[in-house]
Coordinates of C-alpha atoms and ligand atoms in Angstrom, one line a residue:
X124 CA 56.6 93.2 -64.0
X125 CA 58.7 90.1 -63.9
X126 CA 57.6 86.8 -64.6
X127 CA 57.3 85.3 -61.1
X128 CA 55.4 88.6 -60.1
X129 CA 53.0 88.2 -63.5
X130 CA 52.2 84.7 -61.8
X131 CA 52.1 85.1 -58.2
X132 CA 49.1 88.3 -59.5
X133 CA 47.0 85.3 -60.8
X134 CA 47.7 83.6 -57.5
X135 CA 46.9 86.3 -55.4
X136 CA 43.2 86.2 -57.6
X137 CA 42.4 83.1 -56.7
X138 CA 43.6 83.0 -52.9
X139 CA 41.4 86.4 -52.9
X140 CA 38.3 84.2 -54.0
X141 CA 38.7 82.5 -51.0
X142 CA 38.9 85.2 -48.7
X143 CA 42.9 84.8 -48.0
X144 CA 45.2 88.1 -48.4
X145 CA 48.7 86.6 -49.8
X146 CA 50.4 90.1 -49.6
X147 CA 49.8 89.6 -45.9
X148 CA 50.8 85.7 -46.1
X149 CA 54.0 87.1 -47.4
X150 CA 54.9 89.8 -44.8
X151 CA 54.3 87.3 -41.8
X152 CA 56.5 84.9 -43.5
X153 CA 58.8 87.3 -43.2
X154 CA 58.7 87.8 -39.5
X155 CA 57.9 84.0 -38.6
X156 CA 61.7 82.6 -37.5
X157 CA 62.9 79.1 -37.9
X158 CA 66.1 78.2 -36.2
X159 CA 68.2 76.1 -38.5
X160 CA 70.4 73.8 -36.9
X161 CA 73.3 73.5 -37.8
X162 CA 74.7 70.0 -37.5
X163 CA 73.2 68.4 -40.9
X164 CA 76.7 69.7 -41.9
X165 CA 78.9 67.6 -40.4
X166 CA 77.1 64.9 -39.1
X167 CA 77.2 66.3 -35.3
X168 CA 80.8 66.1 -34.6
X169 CA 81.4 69.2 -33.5
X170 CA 84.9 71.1 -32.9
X171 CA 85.4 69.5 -29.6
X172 CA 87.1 66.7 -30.7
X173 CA 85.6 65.6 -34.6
X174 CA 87.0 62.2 -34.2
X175 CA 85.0 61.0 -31.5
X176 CA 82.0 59.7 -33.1
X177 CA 78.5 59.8 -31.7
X178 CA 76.6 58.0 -28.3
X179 CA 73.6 58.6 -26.8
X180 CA 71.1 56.2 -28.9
X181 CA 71.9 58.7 -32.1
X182 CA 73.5 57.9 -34.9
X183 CA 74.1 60.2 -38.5
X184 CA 74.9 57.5 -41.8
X185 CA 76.4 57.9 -44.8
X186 CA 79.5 58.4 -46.6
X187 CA 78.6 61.4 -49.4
X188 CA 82.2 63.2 -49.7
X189 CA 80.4 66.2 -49.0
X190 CA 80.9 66.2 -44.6
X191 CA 82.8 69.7 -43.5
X192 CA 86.6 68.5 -42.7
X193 CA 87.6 71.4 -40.5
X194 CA 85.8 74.4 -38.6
X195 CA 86.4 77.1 -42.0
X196 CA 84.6 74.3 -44.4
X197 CA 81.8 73.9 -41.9
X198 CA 81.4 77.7 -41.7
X199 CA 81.6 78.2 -45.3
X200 CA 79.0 75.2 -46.0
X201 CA 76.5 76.1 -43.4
X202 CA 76.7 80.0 -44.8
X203 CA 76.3 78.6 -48.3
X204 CA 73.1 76.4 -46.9
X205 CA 72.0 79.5 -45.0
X206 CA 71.7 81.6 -48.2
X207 CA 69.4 79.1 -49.5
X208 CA 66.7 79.7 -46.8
X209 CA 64.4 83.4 -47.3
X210 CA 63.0 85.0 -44.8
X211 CA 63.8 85.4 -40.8
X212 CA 65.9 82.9 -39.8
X213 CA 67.6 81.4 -36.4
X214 CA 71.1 79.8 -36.3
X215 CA 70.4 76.4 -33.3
X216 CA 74.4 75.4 -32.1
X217 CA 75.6 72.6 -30.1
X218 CA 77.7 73.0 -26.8
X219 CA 80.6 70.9 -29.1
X220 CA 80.8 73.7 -31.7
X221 CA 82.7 76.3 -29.5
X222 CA 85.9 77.7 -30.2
X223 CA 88.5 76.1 -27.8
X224 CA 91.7 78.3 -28.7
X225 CA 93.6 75.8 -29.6
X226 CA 93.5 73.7 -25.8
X227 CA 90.6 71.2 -24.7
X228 CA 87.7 72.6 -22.9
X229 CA 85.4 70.3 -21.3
X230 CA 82.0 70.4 -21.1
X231 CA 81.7 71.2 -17.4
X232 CA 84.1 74.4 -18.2
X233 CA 82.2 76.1 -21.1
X234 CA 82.2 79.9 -21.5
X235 CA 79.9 82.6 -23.7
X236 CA 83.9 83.6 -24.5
X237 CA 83.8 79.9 -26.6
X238 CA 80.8 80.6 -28.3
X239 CA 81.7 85.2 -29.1
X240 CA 82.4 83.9 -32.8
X241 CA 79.2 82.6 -33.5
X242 CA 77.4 86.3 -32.1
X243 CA 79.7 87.9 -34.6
X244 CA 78.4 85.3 -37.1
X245 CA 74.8 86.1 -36.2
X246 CA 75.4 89.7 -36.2
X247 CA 76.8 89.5 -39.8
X248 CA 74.4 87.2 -41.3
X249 CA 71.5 88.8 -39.7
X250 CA 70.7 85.5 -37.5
X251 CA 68.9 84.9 -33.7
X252 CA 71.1 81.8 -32.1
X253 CA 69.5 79.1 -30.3
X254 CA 71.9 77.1 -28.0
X255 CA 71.7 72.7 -26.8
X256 CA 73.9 71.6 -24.3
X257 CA 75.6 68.3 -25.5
X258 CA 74.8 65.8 -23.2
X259 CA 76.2 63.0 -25.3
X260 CA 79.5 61.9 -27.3
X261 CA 81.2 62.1 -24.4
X262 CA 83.4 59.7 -21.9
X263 CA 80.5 60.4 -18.9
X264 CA 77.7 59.7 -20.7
X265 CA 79.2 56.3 -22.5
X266 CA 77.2 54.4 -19.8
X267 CA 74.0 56.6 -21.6
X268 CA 73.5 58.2 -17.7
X269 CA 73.7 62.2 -17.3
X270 CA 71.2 64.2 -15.6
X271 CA 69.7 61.1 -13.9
X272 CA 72.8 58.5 -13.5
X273 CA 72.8 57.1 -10.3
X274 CA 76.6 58.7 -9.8
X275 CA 76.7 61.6 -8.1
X276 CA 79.9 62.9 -9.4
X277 CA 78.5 62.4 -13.1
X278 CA 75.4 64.0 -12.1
X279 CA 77.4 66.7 -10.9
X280 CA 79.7 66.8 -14.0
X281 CA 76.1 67.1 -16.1
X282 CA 74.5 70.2 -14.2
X283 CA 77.0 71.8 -14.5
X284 CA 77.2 71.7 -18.4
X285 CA 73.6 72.7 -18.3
X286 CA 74.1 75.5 -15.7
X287 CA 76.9 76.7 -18.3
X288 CA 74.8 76.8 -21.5
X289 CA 72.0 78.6 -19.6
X290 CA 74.9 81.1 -19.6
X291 CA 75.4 80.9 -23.0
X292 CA 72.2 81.1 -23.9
X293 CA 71.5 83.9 -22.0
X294 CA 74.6 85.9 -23.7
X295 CA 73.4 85.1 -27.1
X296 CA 69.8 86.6 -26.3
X297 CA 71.7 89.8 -25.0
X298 CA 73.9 90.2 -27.8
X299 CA 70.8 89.5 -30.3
X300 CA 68.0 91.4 -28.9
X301 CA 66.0 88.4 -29.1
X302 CA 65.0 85.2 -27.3
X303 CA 67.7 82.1 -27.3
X304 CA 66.1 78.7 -26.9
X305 CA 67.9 76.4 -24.8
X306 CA 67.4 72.9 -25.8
X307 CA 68.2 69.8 -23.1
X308 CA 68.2 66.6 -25.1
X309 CA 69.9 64.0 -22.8
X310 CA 70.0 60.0 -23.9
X311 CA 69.7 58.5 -20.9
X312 CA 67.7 55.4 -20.3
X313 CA 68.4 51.4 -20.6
X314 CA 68.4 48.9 -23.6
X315 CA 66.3 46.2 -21.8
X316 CA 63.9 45.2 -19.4
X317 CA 64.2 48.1 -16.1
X318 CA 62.5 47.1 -12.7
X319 CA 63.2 50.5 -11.3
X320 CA 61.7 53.3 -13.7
X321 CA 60.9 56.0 -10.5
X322 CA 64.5 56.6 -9.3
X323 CA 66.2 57.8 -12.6
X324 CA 63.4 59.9 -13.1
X325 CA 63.5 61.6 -9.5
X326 CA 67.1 62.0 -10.0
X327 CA 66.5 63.8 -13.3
X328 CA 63.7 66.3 -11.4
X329 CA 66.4 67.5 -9.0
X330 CA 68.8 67.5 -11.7
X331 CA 66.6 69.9 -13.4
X332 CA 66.2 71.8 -10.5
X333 CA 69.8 72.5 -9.7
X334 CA 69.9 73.5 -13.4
X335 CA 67.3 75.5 -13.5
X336 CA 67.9 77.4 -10.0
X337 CA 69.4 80.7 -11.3
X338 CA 66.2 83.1 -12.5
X339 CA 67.1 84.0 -16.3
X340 CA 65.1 86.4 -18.2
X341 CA 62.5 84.5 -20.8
X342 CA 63.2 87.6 -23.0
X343 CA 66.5 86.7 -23.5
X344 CA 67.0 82.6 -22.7
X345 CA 64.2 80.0 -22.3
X346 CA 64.7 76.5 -21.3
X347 CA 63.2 73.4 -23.0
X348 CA 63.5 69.9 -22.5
X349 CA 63.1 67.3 -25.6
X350 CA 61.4 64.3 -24.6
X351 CA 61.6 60.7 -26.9
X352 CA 60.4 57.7 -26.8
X353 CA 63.6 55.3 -27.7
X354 CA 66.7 55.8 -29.3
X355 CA 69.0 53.5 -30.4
X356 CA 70.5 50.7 -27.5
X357 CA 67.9 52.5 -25.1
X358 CA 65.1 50.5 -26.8
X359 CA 63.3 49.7 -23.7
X360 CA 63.3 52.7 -21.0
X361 CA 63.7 56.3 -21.7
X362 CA 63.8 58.6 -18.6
X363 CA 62.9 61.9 -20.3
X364 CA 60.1 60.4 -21.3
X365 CA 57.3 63.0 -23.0
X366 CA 55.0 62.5 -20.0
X367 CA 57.3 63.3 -17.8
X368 CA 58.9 66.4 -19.4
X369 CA 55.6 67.6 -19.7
X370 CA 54.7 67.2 -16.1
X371 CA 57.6 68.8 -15.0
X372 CA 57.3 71.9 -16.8
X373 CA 53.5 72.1 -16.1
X374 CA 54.6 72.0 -12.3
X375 CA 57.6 73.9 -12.0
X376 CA 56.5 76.6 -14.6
X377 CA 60.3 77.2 -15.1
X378 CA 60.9 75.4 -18.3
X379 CA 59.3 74.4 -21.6
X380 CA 58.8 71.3 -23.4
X381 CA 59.5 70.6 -27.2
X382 CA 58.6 67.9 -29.4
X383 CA 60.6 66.4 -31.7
X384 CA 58.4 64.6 -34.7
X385 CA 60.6 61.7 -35.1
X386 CA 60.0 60.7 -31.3
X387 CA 56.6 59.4 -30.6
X388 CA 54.9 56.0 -31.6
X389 CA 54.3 55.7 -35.1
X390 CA 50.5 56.7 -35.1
X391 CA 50.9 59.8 -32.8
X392 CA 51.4 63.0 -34.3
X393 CA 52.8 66.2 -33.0
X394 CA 49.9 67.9 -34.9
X395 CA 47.7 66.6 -32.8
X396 CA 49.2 67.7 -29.4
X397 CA 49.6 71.3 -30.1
X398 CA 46.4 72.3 -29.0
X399 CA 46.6 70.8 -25.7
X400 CA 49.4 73.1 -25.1
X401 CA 48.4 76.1 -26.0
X402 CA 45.1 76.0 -24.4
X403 CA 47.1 76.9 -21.2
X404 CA 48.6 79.5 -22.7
X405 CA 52.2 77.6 -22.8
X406 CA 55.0 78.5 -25.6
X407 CA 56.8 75.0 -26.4
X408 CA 59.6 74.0 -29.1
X409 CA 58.9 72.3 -32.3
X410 CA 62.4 69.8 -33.4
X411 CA 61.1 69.3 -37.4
X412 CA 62.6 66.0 -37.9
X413 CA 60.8 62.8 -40.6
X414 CA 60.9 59.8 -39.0
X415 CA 61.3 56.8 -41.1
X416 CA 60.9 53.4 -39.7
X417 CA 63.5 53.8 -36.6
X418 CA 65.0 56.6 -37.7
X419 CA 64.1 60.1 -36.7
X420 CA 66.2 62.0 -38.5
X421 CA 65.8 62.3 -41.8
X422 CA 66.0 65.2 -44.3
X423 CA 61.9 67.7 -43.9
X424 CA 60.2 67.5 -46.6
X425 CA 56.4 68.7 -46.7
X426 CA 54.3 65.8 -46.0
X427 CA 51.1 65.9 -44.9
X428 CA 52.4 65.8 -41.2
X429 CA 54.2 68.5 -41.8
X430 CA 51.2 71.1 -42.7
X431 CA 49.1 69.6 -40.6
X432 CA 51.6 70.9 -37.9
X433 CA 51.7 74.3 -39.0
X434 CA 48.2 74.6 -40.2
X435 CA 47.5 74.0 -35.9
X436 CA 49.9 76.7 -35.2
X437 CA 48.4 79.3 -37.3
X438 CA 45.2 78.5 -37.0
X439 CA 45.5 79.4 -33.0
X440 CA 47.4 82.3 -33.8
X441 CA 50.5 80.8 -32.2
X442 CA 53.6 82.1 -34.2
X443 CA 55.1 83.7 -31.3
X444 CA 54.3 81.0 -28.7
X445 CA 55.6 77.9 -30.6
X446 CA 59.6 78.0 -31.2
X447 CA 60.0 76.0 -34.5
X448 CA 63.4 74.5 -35.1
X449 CA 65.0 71.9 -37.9
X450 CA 66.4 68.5 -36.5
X451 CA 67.4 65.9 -38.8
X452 CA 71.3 64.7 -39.9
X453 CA 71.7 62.7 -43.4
X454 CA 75.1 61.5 -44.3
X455 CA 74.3 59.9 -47.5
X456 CA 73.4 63.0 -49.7
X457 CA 75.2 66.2 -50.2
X458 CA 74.5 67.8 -46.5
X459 CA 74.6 71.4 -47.6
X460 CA 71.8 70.8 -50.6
X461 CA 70.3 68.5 -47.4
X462 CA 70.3 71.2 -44.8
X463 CA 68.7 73.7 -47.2
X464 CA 65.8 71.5 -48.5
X465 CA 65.0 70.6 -45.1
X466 CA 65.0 74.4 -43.6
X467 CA 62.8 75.5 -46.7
X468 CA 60.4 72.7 -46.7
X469 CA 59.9 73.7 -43.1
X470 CA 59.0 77.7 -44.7
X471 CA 57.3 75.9 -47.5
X472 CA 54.8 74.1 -44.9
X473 CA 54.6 77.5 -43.1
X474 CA 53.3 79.4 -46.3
X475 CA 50.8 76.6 -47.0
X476 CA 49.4 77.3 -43.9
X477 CA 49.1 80.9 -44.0
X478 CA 47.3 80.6 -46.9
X479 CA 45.1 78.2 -45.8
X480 CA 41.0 79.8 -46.1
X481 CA 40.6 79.2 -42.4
X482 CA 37.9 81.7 -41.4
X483 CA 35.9 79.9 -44.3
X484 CA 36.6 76.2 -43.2
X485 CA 36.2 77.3 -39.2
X486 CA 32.4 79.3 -39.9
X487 CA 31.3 75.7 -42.0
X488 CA 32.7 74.1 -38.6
X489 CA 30.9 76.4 -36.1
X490 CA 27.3 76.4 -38.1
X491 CA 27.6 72.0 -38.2
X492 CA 28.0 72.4 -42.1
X493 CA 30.8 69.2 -42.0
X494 CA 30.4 68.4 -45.7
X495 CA 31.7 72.2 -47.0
X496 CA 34.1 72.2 -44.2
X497 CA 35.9 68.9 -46.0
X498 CA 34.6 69.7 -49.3
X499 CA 36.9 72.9 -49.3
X500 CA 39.4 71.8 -47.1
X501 CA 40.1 69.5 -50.2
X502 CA 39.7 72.3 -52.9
X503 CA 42.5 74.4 -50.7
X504 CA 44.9 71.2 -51.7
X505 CA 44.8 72.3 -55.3
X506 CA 45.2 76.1 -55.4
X507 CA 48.7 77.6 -57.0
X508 CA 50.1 77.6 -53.1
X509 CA 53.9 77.2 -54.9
X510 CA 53.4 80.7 -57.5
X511 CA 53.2 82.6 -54.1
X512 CA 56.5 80.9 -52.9
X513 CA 58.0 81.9 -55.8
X514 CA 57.5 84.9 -54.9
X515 CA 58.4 84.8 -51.4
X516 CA 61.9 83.2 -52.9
X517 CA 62.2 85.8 -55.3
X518 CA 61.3 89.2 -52.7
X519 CA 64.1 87.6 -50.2
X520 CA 66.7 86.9 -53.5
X521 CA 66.6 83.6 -52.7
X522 CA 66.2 81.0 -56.0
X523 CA 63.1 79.4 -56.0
X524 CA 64.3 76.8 -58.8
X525 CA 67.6 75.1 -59.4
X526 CA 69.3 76.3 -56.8
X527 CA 70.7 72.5 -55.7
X528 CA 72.8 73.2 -58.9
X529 CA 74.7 76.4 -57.4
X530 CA 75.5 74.1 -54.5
X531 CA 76.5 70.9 -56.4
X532 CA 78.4 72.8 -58.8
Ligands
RNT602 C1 68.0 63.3 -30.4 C2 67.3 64.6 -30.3 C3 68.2 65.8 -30.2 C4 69.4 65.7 -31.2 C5 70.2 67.0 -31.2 C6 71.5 66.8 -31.9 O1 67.2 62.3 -30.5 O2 66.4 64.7 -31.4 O3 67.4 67.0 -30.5 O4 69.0 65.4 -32.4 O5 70.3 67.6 -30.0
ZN603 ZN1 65.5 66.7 -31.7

């Protein structure tokens, strides 16, 4: 018996005290996906056209040398970032990282043919592929109007794209055998004071319903539509605003909504807003992102948010209803070390939950016993949750220690 096993045994003890099976922690782990995105690796310029820098109230900083100068580098740095991660994992792409054979392709002219050599990828690397159209960095959005400008021709420009990726979407859940998320993120909104916050917003509704016309199969492509609260220069009015999103898709029953943890008011937590969800028996997408001050985007790490949003997801069972991806772009640190913290924090958060004693804490709960109920909520903080990710690092032959070494080498 190796080392790492000797010490996960004494783990598996004391989890056993408290009526939690790690051996079957560890085999969900290994079925739970998270789709890694994959733009921490160049700081979301794409392969449409790199130089174009960023709109849309986002913004990536930082000058570590480490930024992917050409589509091979990014491959090889998201692959080396990949192998970092153990356990089931998702590949999330961007409209702007297609293969254009050599000649523009705008947005409104996307194929699946522009995306085949990411399915190979997938195939090879044994990944699922989850898909966002890119409603931003681009001359029509400059004015930060897509889906809901007041410009017909735009609008027209915009449903298209996301007719397109549906497409896409739908292709990669075909070639994959499993479900491809379709992410809408759109910037639109205004920097100041807005009279007139109904119109933009009825403009997005039938924006979504052009897009959204065409029946696909859920098995193979689901839409979802990422709310926010402000981004940056759209500090006062965001159209695809979380109440409305959700609305939408409670309505229209076509669509779902996801939740990005950088983009709500600083006291409101994702955590908390699961539930409401799920109590109607709704799948939604998670965007793992830390916000820090204005900034949603930085690198995951496990924070108390962070396990507090997991422990809600397992303890309703909801694995397979809640779509969890990684969101979060850091220029100033090497972005392959970044990308890989982020994604395993994310797995790290996942494992501290499925270890969690939560038949215990939930029967204190049920018989009005509140003081054991915190008492060993507490007591859960300090068992040896990281011996059992050892292991799970070690089954998948994934290092569990110095492994940002290998990468900075
Ligand atoms: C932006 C949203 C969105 C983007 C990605 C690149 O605020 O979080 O999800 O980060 O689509
Ligand atoms: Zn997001």
């Amino acid at each position: 018996m190796g080392k790492t096993e000797e010490r996960y045994k004494i783990a598996k003890e004391i989890y056993g005290e408290y009526g939690v099976d790690t051996d079957k922690a560890l085999s969900q782990m290994n079925e739970i996906p998270v789709s890694i995105h994959c733009w921490q690796i160049d700081d979301l310029s794409g392969f449409e056209n790199p130089e174009r820098g960023l709109s849309g109230g986002i913004q990536a900083t930082g000058s570590d040398p480490s930024k992917a100068k050409n589509k091979e580098e990014f491959v090889q740095n998201l692959t080396q970032a990949l192998k970092m991660v153990p356990g089931k994992n998702k590949l999330a792409l961007h409209a702007i990282y297609l293969e254009n054979f050599g000649r523009f392709v705008d947005r409104d002219a996307i194929t699946p043919e522009n995306f085949s050599f990411w399915v190979d990828y997938a195939k090879e690397n044994s990944l699922g592929l989850d898909f966002n159209p890119t409603y931003f960095s681009h001359d029509k959005a400059d004015d930060n109007f897509t889906l809901s400008s007041y410009d017909p021709e735009i609008r027209k420009f915009w449903i298209e794209h996301g007719k397109r990726c549906r497409k896409i979407s739908e292709y990669f859940g075909r070639e994959l055998g499993q479900t491809s998320v379709n992410n809408h993120w759109i910037p639109d909104g205004y920097k100041d004071y807005t009279v007139d916050k109904l119109t933009h917003r009825e403009l997005l509704a039938e924006s979504m319903d052009q897009i959204l016309k065409e029946k696909i199969d859920w098995r193979y492509s689901i839409d979802s539509f990422e709310s926010k609260l402000f981004g940056l220069g759209l500090e006062s009015y965001t159209v695809g605003s979380h109440e409305f999103y959700t609305n939408y898709a409670a309505i229209r029953n076509n669509c779902i909504v996801c939740m990005d943890m950088g983009h709500f008011h600083p006291t409101e937590t994702v955590s908390s807003k699961i539930s409401s969800y799920l109590v109607f028996g709704r799948q939604m997408q998670l965007h793992v992102s830390r916000p820090v001050r204005w900034d949603s985007d930085h690198v995951v790490i496990v924070d108390d948010e962070l396990k507090e949003v997991m422990l809600e997801i397992k303890r309703q069972n909801a694995f397979d209803r809640v779509h969890i991806g990684t969101d979060y772009f850091d220029g100033s640190i090497n972005r392959i070390a970044a990308q890989a913290l982020g994604a395993r924090s994310v797995k790290k958060a996942i494992l501290y939950a499925l270890l969690e004693p939560t038949d215990l804490l939930e029967r204190y709960e049920e018989n009005g016993d509140l003081v054991r109920r915190l008492v060993y909520s507490e007591e859960e903080k300090m068992l040896p949750f990281g011996l059992v990710w050892d292991q799970f690092c070690e089954m998948n032959n994934v290092p569990f220690s110095g492994w940002v070494e290998k990468i900075l080498k």
